[in-house]
Tab-separated table of C-alpha atoms in Angstrom:
chain	number	residue	atom	x	y	z
O	1	MET	CA	0.000	0.000	0.000
O	2	THR	CA	1.382	3.390	-1.036
O	3	ARG	CA	1.955	5.742	1.874
O	4	ALA	CA	0.291	9.134	1.823
O	5	PRO	CA	2.599	12.107	1.233
O	6	ALA	CA	3.704	14.036	4.290
O	7	ILE	CA	2.078	17.199	2.884
O	8	ARG	CA	-0.476	17.386	0.095
O	9	PHE	CA	-1.927	20.456	-1.606
O	10	GLU	CA	-5.184	19.787	-3.450
O	11	ALA	CA	-6.159	22.782	-5.603
O	12	ALA	CA	-5.132	25.028	-2.689
O	13	ARG	CA	-5.937	28.669	-3.287
O	14	LYS	CA	-5.312	31.922	-1.465
O	15	GLU	CA	-7.045	35.104	-2.581
O	16	TYR	CA	-6.625	38.646	-1.330
O	17	PRO	CA	-8.781	41.584	-2.414
O	18	GLY	CA	-7.800	42.240	-6.010
O	19	SER	CA	-5.165	39.494	-6.281
O	20	VAL	CA	-4.553	35.747	-6.152
O	21	ALA	CA	-1.415	34.767	-4.247
O	22	VAL	CA	-1.773	31.016	-4.748
O	23	ASP	CA	-3.847	29.828	-7.687
O	24	ASP	CA	-5.161	26.266	-7.240
O	25	LEU	CA	-1.860	24.625	-6.287
O	26	THR	CA	-1.673	20.830	-6.417
O	27	LEU	CA	1.572	19.404	-5.032
O	28	ASP	CA	2.842	16.535	-2.882
O	29	VAL	CA	5.759	16.643	-0.448
O	30	GLN	CA	6.976	13.106	0.167
O	31	GLU	CA	7.887	11.779	3.585
O	32	HIS	CA	11.527	12.428	4.583
O	33	GLU	CA	12.341	14.567	1.529
O	34	LEU	CA	13.740	18.090	1.476
O	35	LEU	CA	11.574	19.955	-1.011
O	36	VAL	CA	12.572	23.510	-1.916
O	37	LEU	CA	10.262	26.131	-3.412
O	38	VAL	CA	12.116	28.701	-5.500
O	39	GLY	CA	10.912	31.567	-7.653
O	40	PRO	CA	10.874	35.338	-8.010
O	41	SER	CA	9.684	37.649	-5.252
O	42	GLY	CA	5.917	37.806	-4.981
O	43	CYS	CA	5.252	34.469	-6.681
O	44	GLY	CA	3.508	32.977	-3.632
O	45	LYS	CA	6.305	30.854	-2.140
O	46	SER	CA	5.988	32.050	1.442
O	47	THR	CA	2.195	32.180	1.284
O	48	THR	CA	2.203	28.537	0.179
O	49	LEU	CA	4.454	27.592	3.090
O	50	ARG	CA	2.435	29.510	5.675
O	51	MET	CA	-0.799	27.873	4.596
O	52	VAL	CA	0.593	24.547	5.836
O	53	ASN	CA	0.620	25.663	9.493
O	54	ARG	CA	-2.361	27.997	9.021
O	55	LEU	CA	-0.481	31.215	9.586
O	56	VAL	CA	-2.273	31.984	6.336
O	57	GLU	CA	-5.706	30.432	5.923
O	58	PRO	CA	-6.436	28.985	2.469
O	59	THR	CA	-9.402	30.451	0.629
O	60	SER	CA	-10.352	27.133	-0.954
O	61	GLY	CA	-8.999	23.688	-1.746
O	62	ARG	CA	-7.429	21.342	0.784
O	63	ILE	CA	-4.070	20.923	2.478
O	64	LEU	CA	-3.328	17.674	4.265
O	65	VAL	CA	-0.497	16.985	6.708
O	66	GLY	CA	0.006	13.316	7.462
O	67	GLY	CA	-3.241	12.606	5.643
O	68	GLU	CA	-5.260	14.958	7.883
O	69	ASP	CA	-7.049	18.049	6.581
O	70	ILE	CA	-5.440	20.947	8.444
O	71	THR	CA	-8.695	22.886	8.670
O	72	THR	CA	-10.066	20.183	10.990
O	73	VAL	CA	-7.205	20.698	13.488
O	74	ASP	CA	-6.934	23.465	16.065
O	75	PRO	CA	-4.370	25.915	14.599
O	76	VAL	CA	-2.385	26.167	17.845
O	77	LEU	CA	-2.138	22.396	18.218
O	78	LEU	CA	-1.243	22.083	14.532
O	79	ARG	CA	1.661	24.526	14.892
O	80	ARG	CA	3.007	22.720	17.935
O	81	ARG	CA	3.560	19.612	15.851
O	82	ILE	CA	5.108	21.400	12.857
O	83	GLY	CA	8.562	22.948	13.137
O	84	TYR	CA	8.951	26.462	11.725
O	85	VAL	CA	12.139	28.397	10.975
O	86	ILE	CA	12.118	31.941	9.567
O	87	GLN	CA	14.803	34.306	8.305
O	88	GLY	CA	14.740	36.574	11.350
O	89	VAL	CA	14.839	33.529	13.670
O	90	GLY	CA	12.374	35.127	16.133
O	91	LEU	CA	14.153	34.124	19.347
O	92	PHE	CA	12.788	35.570	22.577
O	93	PRO	CA	15.401	38.166	23.586
O	94	HIS	CA	14.713	37.877	27.345
O	95	ARG	CA	15.155	34.106	27.384
O	96	THR	CA	18.369	32.102	27.312
O	97	VAL	CA	19.295	29.796	24.461
O	98	ALA	CA	18.157	26.774	26.478
O	99	GLN	CA	14.845	28.432	27.336
O	100	ASN	CA	14.262	29.345	23.698
O	101	VAL	CA	14.923	25.809	22.484
O	102	ALA	CA	12.637	24.415	25.209
O	103	THR	CA	9.663	26.643	24.271
O	104	VAL	CA	7.439	24.041	22.589
O	105	ALA	CA	8.484	21.244	24.943
O	106	ARG	CA	7.253	23.333	27.880
O	107	LEU	CA	3.986	24.084	26.110
O	108	LEU	CA	3.475	20.354	25.613
O	109	GLY	CA	4.047	19.696	29.313
O	110	TRP	CA	7.380	17.892	29.138
O	111	ASP	CA	9.084	17.483	32.523
O	112	ARG	CA	12.313	19.374	33.267
O	113	ARG	CA	14.629	16.387	33.020
O	114	ARG	CA	13.313	15.310	29.622
O	115	THR	CA	13.369	18.884	28.345
O	116	ALA	CA	16.919	19.563	29.542
O	117	GLY	CA	18.184	16.366	27.936
O	118	ARG	CA	16.521	17.200	24.644
O	119	VAL	CA	17.880	20.760	24.680
O	120	ASP	CA	21.446	19.578	25.260
O	121	HIS	CA	21.112	16.928	22.545
O	122	LEU	CA	19.800	19.391	19.957
O	123	LEU	CA	22.344	22.098	20.718
O	124	ALA	CA	25.107	19.551	20.197
O	125	LEU	CA	23.404	18.358	17.028
O	126	VAL	CA	23.434	21.857	15.493
O	127	GLY	CA	27.055	22.405	16.492
O	128	LEU	CA	26.636	24.477	19.673
O	129	ASP	CA	28.307	23.203	22.853
O	130	PRO	CA	25.546	23.175	25.512
O	131	ALA	CA	28.051	24.026	28.244
O	132	ARG	CA	29.022	27.219	26.404
O	133	TYR	CA	25.755	28.300	24.811
O	134	ALA	CA	22.792	27.103	26.895
O	135	GLY	CA	22.976	30.034	29.326
O	136	ARG	CA	23.613	32.765	26.762
O	137	TYR	CA	21.058	35.254	25.480
O	138	PRO	CA	20.325	35.912	21.777
O	139	HIS	CA	22.162	39.261	21.744
O	140	GLU	CA	25.339	37.407	22.757
O	141	LEU	CA	25.256	35.230	19.621
O	142	SER	CA	26.344	35.760	16.033
O	143	GLY	CA	23.773	35.637	13.243
O	144	GLY	CA	24.776	32.097	12.329
O	145	GLU	CA	24.578	30.962	15.957
O	146	ARG	CA	21.116	32.468	16.342
O	147	GLN	CA	20.000	30.631	13.216
O	148	ARG	CA	21.304	27.343	14.639
O	149	VAL	CA	19.326	27.967	17.820
O	150	GLY	CA	16.251	28.616	15.680
O	151	VAL	CA	16.688	25.255	13.943
O	152	ALA	CA	17.191	23.507	17.299
O	153	ARG	CA	14.015	25.105	18.660
O	154	ALA	CA	12.030	24.014	15.601
O	155	LEU	CA	13.226	20.418	16.047
O	156	ALA	CA	12.801	20.321	19.826
O	157	THR	CA	9.832	17.949	19.923
O	158	ASP	CA	10.923	15.923	16.877
O	159	PRO	CA	8.154	17.187	14.556
O	160	PRO	CA	7.424	15.067	11.472
O	161	VAL	CA	7.358	18.207	9.287
O	162	LEU	CA	9.655	21.236	9.290
O	163	LEU	CA	8.845	24.448	7.412
O	164	MET	CA	11.703	26.847	6.594
O	165	ASP	CA	11.144	30.320	5.123
O	166	GLU	CA	14.395	31.846	3.806
O	167	PRO	CA	16.145	30.373	6.868
O	168	PHE	CA	19.697	31.449	5.978
O	169	GLY	CA	18.942	34.722	4.198
O	170	ALA	CA	20.157	37.002	7.000
O	171	VAL	CA	23.559	35.281	7.356
O	172	ASP	CA	26.757	36.371	5.580
O	173	PRO	CA	27.757	34.295	2.490
O	174	VAL	CA	30.463	32.255	4.229
O	175	GLY	CA	28.278	31.538	7.250
O	176	ARG	CA	25.384	30.747	4.949
O	177	ALA	CA	27.384	28.091	3.080
O	178	HIS	CA	28.389	26.484	6.390
O	179	LEU	CA	24.791	26.476	7.621
O	180	GLN	CA	23.558	24.944	4.375
O	181	ALA	CA	26.092	22.136	4.631
O	182	GLU	CA	25.342	21.577	8.326
O	183	PHE	CA	21.598	21.496	7.764
O	184	SER	CA	21.960	19.035	4.880
O	185	ARG	CA	23.947	16.762	7.213
O	186	LEU	CA	21.306	17.195	9.906
O	187	HIS	CA	18.517	16.328	7.490
O	188	ASP	CA	20.340	13.195	6.361
O	189	GLU	CA	20.697	12.168	9.988
O	190	LEU	CA	17.149	12.909	11.177
O	191	GLY	CA	15.086	12.272	8.045
O	192	THR	CA	12.571	14.994	8.910
O	193	THR	CA	10.265	16.045	6.064
O	194	VAL	CA	11.326	19.583	5.135
O	195	MET	CA	9.567	22.148	2.972
O	196	MET	CA	11.768	25.164	2.403
O	197	VAL	CA	11.410	28.498	0.607
O	198	THR	CA	14.277	30.414	-0.959
O	199	HIS	CA	14.823	32.937	-3.743
O	200	ASP	CA	18.390	31.660	-4.196
O	201	VAL	CA	18.665	29.108	-7.023
O	202	ASP	CA	22.123	27.994	-5.878
O	203	GLU	CA	20.789	27.264	-2.401
O	204	ALA	CA	17.866	25.344	-3.879
O	205	VAL	CA	19.960	23.077	-6.103
O	206	ARG	CA	22.594	22.587	-3.412
O	207	MET	CA	20.201	21.452	-0.705
O	208	ALA	CA	17.055	19.991	-2.267
O	209	ASP	CA	16.023	16.443	-3.017
O	210	ARG	CA	13.481	18.031	-5.359
O	211	VAL	CA	13.087	21.618	-6.510
O	212	VAL	CA	9.729	23.248	-7.261
O	213	VAL	CA	10.057	26.297	-9.509
O	214	LEU	CA	7.112	28.674	-9.105
O	215	SER	CA	5.922	31.648	-11.110
O	216	ALA	CA	3.224	34.199	-10.261
O	217	GLY	CA	0.277	32.750	-8.400
O	218	ALA	CA	2.398	29.808	-7.219
O	219	HIS	CA	2.032	28.277	-10.668
O	220	VAL	CA	4.271	25.215	-10.874
O	221	GLU	CA	6.713	25.545	-13.769
O	222	GLN	CA	8.764	22.448	-12.929
O	223	VAL	CA	9.134	19.843	-10.200
O	224	ALA	CA	12.315	17.802	-10.516
O	225	GLY	CA	15.651	16.934	-8.986
O	226	PRO	CA	18.280	19.696	-8.901
O	227	LEU	CA	20.251	18.291	-11.834
O	228	GLN	CA	17.241	18.135	-14.109
O	229	VAL	CA	16.142	21.664	-13.214
O	230	VAL	CA	19.587	23.022	-14.058
O	231	ALA	CA	20.370	20.873	-17.102
O	232	ALA	CA	16.863	20.545	-18.541
O	233	PRO	CA	14.686	23.582	-17.720
O	234	ALA	CA	11.082	22.641	-18.504
O	235	THR	CA	9.881	26.143	-19.449
O	236	PRO	CA	11.335	29.532	-20.420
O	237	VAL	CA	10.572	30.732	-16.879
O	238	VAL	CA	12.825	28.019	-15.414
O	239	ALA	CA	15.527	28.690	-17.998
O	240	GLU	CA	15.510	32.392	-17.113
O	241	LEU	CA	15.669	31.620	-13.392
O	242	VAL	CA	18.637	29.278	-13.834
O	243	GLY	CA	20.212	31.923	-16.049
O	244	ARG	CA	23.842	32.333	-16.951
O	245	GLY	CA	25.061	30.347	-13.969
O	246	ARG	CA	23.803	27.094	-15.468
O	247	VAL	CA	27.172	25.497	-16.234
O	248	ALA	CA	28.626	26.627	-12.899
O	249	ARG	CA	25.694	24.987	-11.117
O	250	LEU	CA	26.223	21.785	-13.097
O	251	LEU	CA	29.859	21.820	-12.001
O	252	ALA	CA	28.714	22.026	-8.375
O	253	LEU	CA	26.181	19.219	-8.828
O	254	GLY	CA	28.226	16.810	-10.955
O	255	THR	CA	30.851	14.297	-9.881
O	256	LEU	CA	33.753	12.719	-11.728
O	257	GLU	CA	33.003	9.200	-12.961
O	258	ARG	CA	35.300	6.574	-14.401
O	259	ALA	CA	33.711	6.882	-17.853
O	260	ASP	CA	34.781	10.549	-17.997
O	261	LEU	CA	38.484	9.798	-17.611
O	262	THR	CA	41.286	9.836	-20.141
O	263	PRO	CA	43.395	6.643	-19.863
O	264	GLY	CA	46.796	7.505	-18.411
O	265	GLY	CA	50.151	5.816	-18.697
O	266	ASP	CA	50.452	5.790	-14.903
O	267	ALA	CA	47.156	3.973	-14.340
O	268	GLY	CA	47.628	1.339	-11.667
O	269	ARG	CA	50.470	3.219	-9.962
O	270	ARG	CA	49.952	3.791	-6.267
O	271	THR	CA	50.173	7.429	-5.220
O	272	GLY	CA	53.554	8.298	-3.744
O	273	ASP	CA	55.451	5.903	-6.040
O	274	GLY	CA	56.611	8.689	-8.360
O	275	ALA	CA	55.138	9.627	-11.708
O	276	ALA	CA	57.435	8.345	-14.449
O	277	GLY	CA	59.798	11.283	-14.107
O	278	LEU	CA	57.113	13.950	-14.387
O	279	PRO	CA	57.009	16.750	-11.822
O	280	ALA	CA	54.326	16.520	-9.162
O	281	VAL	CA	50.883	17.782	-10.196
O	282	SER	CA	47.552	18.016	-8.429
O	283	THR	CA	45.450	14.914	-7.947
O	284	VAL	CA	41.716	14.472	-7.548
O	285	ALA	CA	39.699	11.564	-6.257
O	286	LEU	CA	37.309	9.570	-8.386
O	287	GLY	CA	33.852	10.806	-7.405
O	288	ALA	CA	35.101	14.323	-6.646
O	289	GLY	CA	32.889	17.259	-7.573
O	290	LEU	CA	33.493	18.669	-11.023
O	291	ASP	CA	34.165	22.033	-9.397
O	292	GLU	CA	37.022	20.366	-7.466
O	293	VAL	CA	38.412	18.945	-10.714
O	294	LEU	CA	38.305	22.350	-12.367
O	295	GLU	CA	40.036	23.899	-9.348
O	296	ALA	CA	42.825	21.282	-9.543
O	297	LEU	CA	43.303	22.000	-13.247
O	298	THR	CA	43.327	25.743	-12.609
O	299	THR	CA	45.959	25.315	-9.883
O	300	ALA	CA	48.096	23.263	-12.251
O	301	ALA	CA	47.755	25.989	-14.893
O	302	SER	CA	48.969	28.725	-12.547
O	303	PRO	CA	51.867	30.843	-13.862
O	304	ARG	CA	53.834	29.620	-10.840
O	305	THR	CA	53.508	26.029	-12.095
O	306	THR	CA	56.402	24.800	-14.243
O	307	GLY	CA	55.912	24.223	-17.956
O	308	ALA	CA	56.359	20.477	-17.547
O	309	ALA	CA	53.739	20.356	-14.812
O	310	ARG	CA	51.384	22.483	-16.927
O	311	SER	CA	51.724	19.986	-19.752
O	312	ALA	CA	51.173	17.091	-17.354
O	313	ALA	CA	48.056	18.807	-16.080
O	314	GLY	CA	46.451	18.894	-19.491
O	315	PHE	CA	46.701	22.560	-20.415
O	316	ASP	CA	49.485	22.097	-22.982
O	317	ASP	CA	47.972	19.113	-24.804
O	318	GLY	CA	48.960	16.809	-21.933
O	319	ALA	CA	46.771	14.138	-20.352
O	320	GLY	CA	45.559	15.909	-17.185
O	321	VAL	CA	45.848	15.580	-13.417
O	322	ASP	CA	45.981	12.157	-11.795
O	323	VAL	CA	42.668	10.676	-10.690
O	324	ILE	CA	42.964	8.318	-7.731
O	325	ASP	CA	40.674	5.705	-6.241
O	326	GLY	CA	41.705	3.936	-3.057
O	327	GLY	CA	45.243	5.293	-3.360
O	328	VAL	CA	45.673	3.981	-6.917
O	329	VAL	CA	45.839	6.097	-10.073
O	330	VAL	CA	42.934	5.079	-12.319
O	331	GLY	CA	43.290	7.657	-15.086
O	332	ARG	CA	43.771	11.296	-15.920
O	333	ALA	CA	41.431	14.285	-15.984
O	334	GLY	CA	41.927	17.321	-18.186
O	335	ALA	CA	39.774	20.083	-19.579
O	336	ALA	CA	38.173	17.645	-22.033
O	337	THR	CA	37.251	15.389	-19.094
O	338	VAL	CA	35.197	18.154	-17.486
O	339	LEU	CA	33.429	18.815	-20.784
O	340	ARG	CA	32.632	15.119	-21.209
O	341	ALA	CA	31.196	15.030	-17.705
O	342	LEU	CA	29.031	18.091	-18.355
O	343	ARG	CA	27.700	16.512	-21.535
O	344	ARG	CA	27.005	13.279	-19.649
O	345	LEU	CA	25.048	15.231	-17.039
O	346	GLY	CA	23.077	16.973	-19.744
O	347	ALA	CA	22.274	13.664	-21.446
O	348	SER	CA	21.195	12.100	-18.167
O	349	ALA	CA	18.700	14.930	-17.789
O	350	GLU	CA	17.437	14.337	-21.338
O	351	VAL	CA	18.724	17.616	-22.642
O	352	GLY	CA	21.148	16.304	-25.249
O	353	THR	CA	24.593	17.873	-25.213
O	354	LEU	CA	25.622	21.068	-23.533
O	355	PRO	CA	27.366	23.719	-25.593
O	356	GLY	CA	31.100	23.211	-25.962
């Protein structure tokens, strides 16, 4: 028997005087997946998200969470079983970190021992040492630390569904990248169903299991995995959203496979055994990201790199940098290797070949 989706929109609609924010949206969010809504400002992303926990009441249609129509559930009780993270975090300034994280647990009547144990566990899980952070107040934290506390608070009672509205938007770019990576790890570990909103295409393709591209009125332009959205935009709206950064995003999504490699004369040599008299060049691991491969090739092409090493690295008609697997050289990767991999990614998304 097929399990019901964690969240289901059935012709869900939200009207305001003179406008339609969400126009008959039908969409499923599967259990345990991280689904990201992305689109231009004003397209209805946040309204869609807020209808799930009834911060915004739908005008018509149905929304089901765990198979239950949300309009049949008391809104307060509904929100207590759905985690919610927003851009501004919304921590209570007069409460400590521990007290903030424990908010919903207290409302649900958890005893102090259970609550304290859960708070410590979650702070550690989001990378904050309970001994250092539990007694601090929000104004004593950095933006990234406050956001981590917000995530911990949302997960405090282990909700089956977590809603995230531009959760990392107020953090600096470096901190944002760290938070994205940490949250992806956390999601893999916990398996919570996550529905997230962002306007950042790179964030969407980096984090999502599936991406939903929306246009005005929360009209669904495409629902697909990140690779397919980037390599095979379904509509002109998606193509415009992906924009000029398409190849760069493919580099970030793709990995180096054995079929991409150029056979090398040193194949089978264990790393550290010497390279047939050639000067040392960069190496990359089989399965590395294509962006890592390009970085290794760029390093080898640096003006500070000797001519012989440049040739060995594949920029002077040489074979490329060594590719290793389990400490053994299995081939070479050069500029042509990256192009082959990009074309493979495009073909796998049924888009034919990417431009050379």
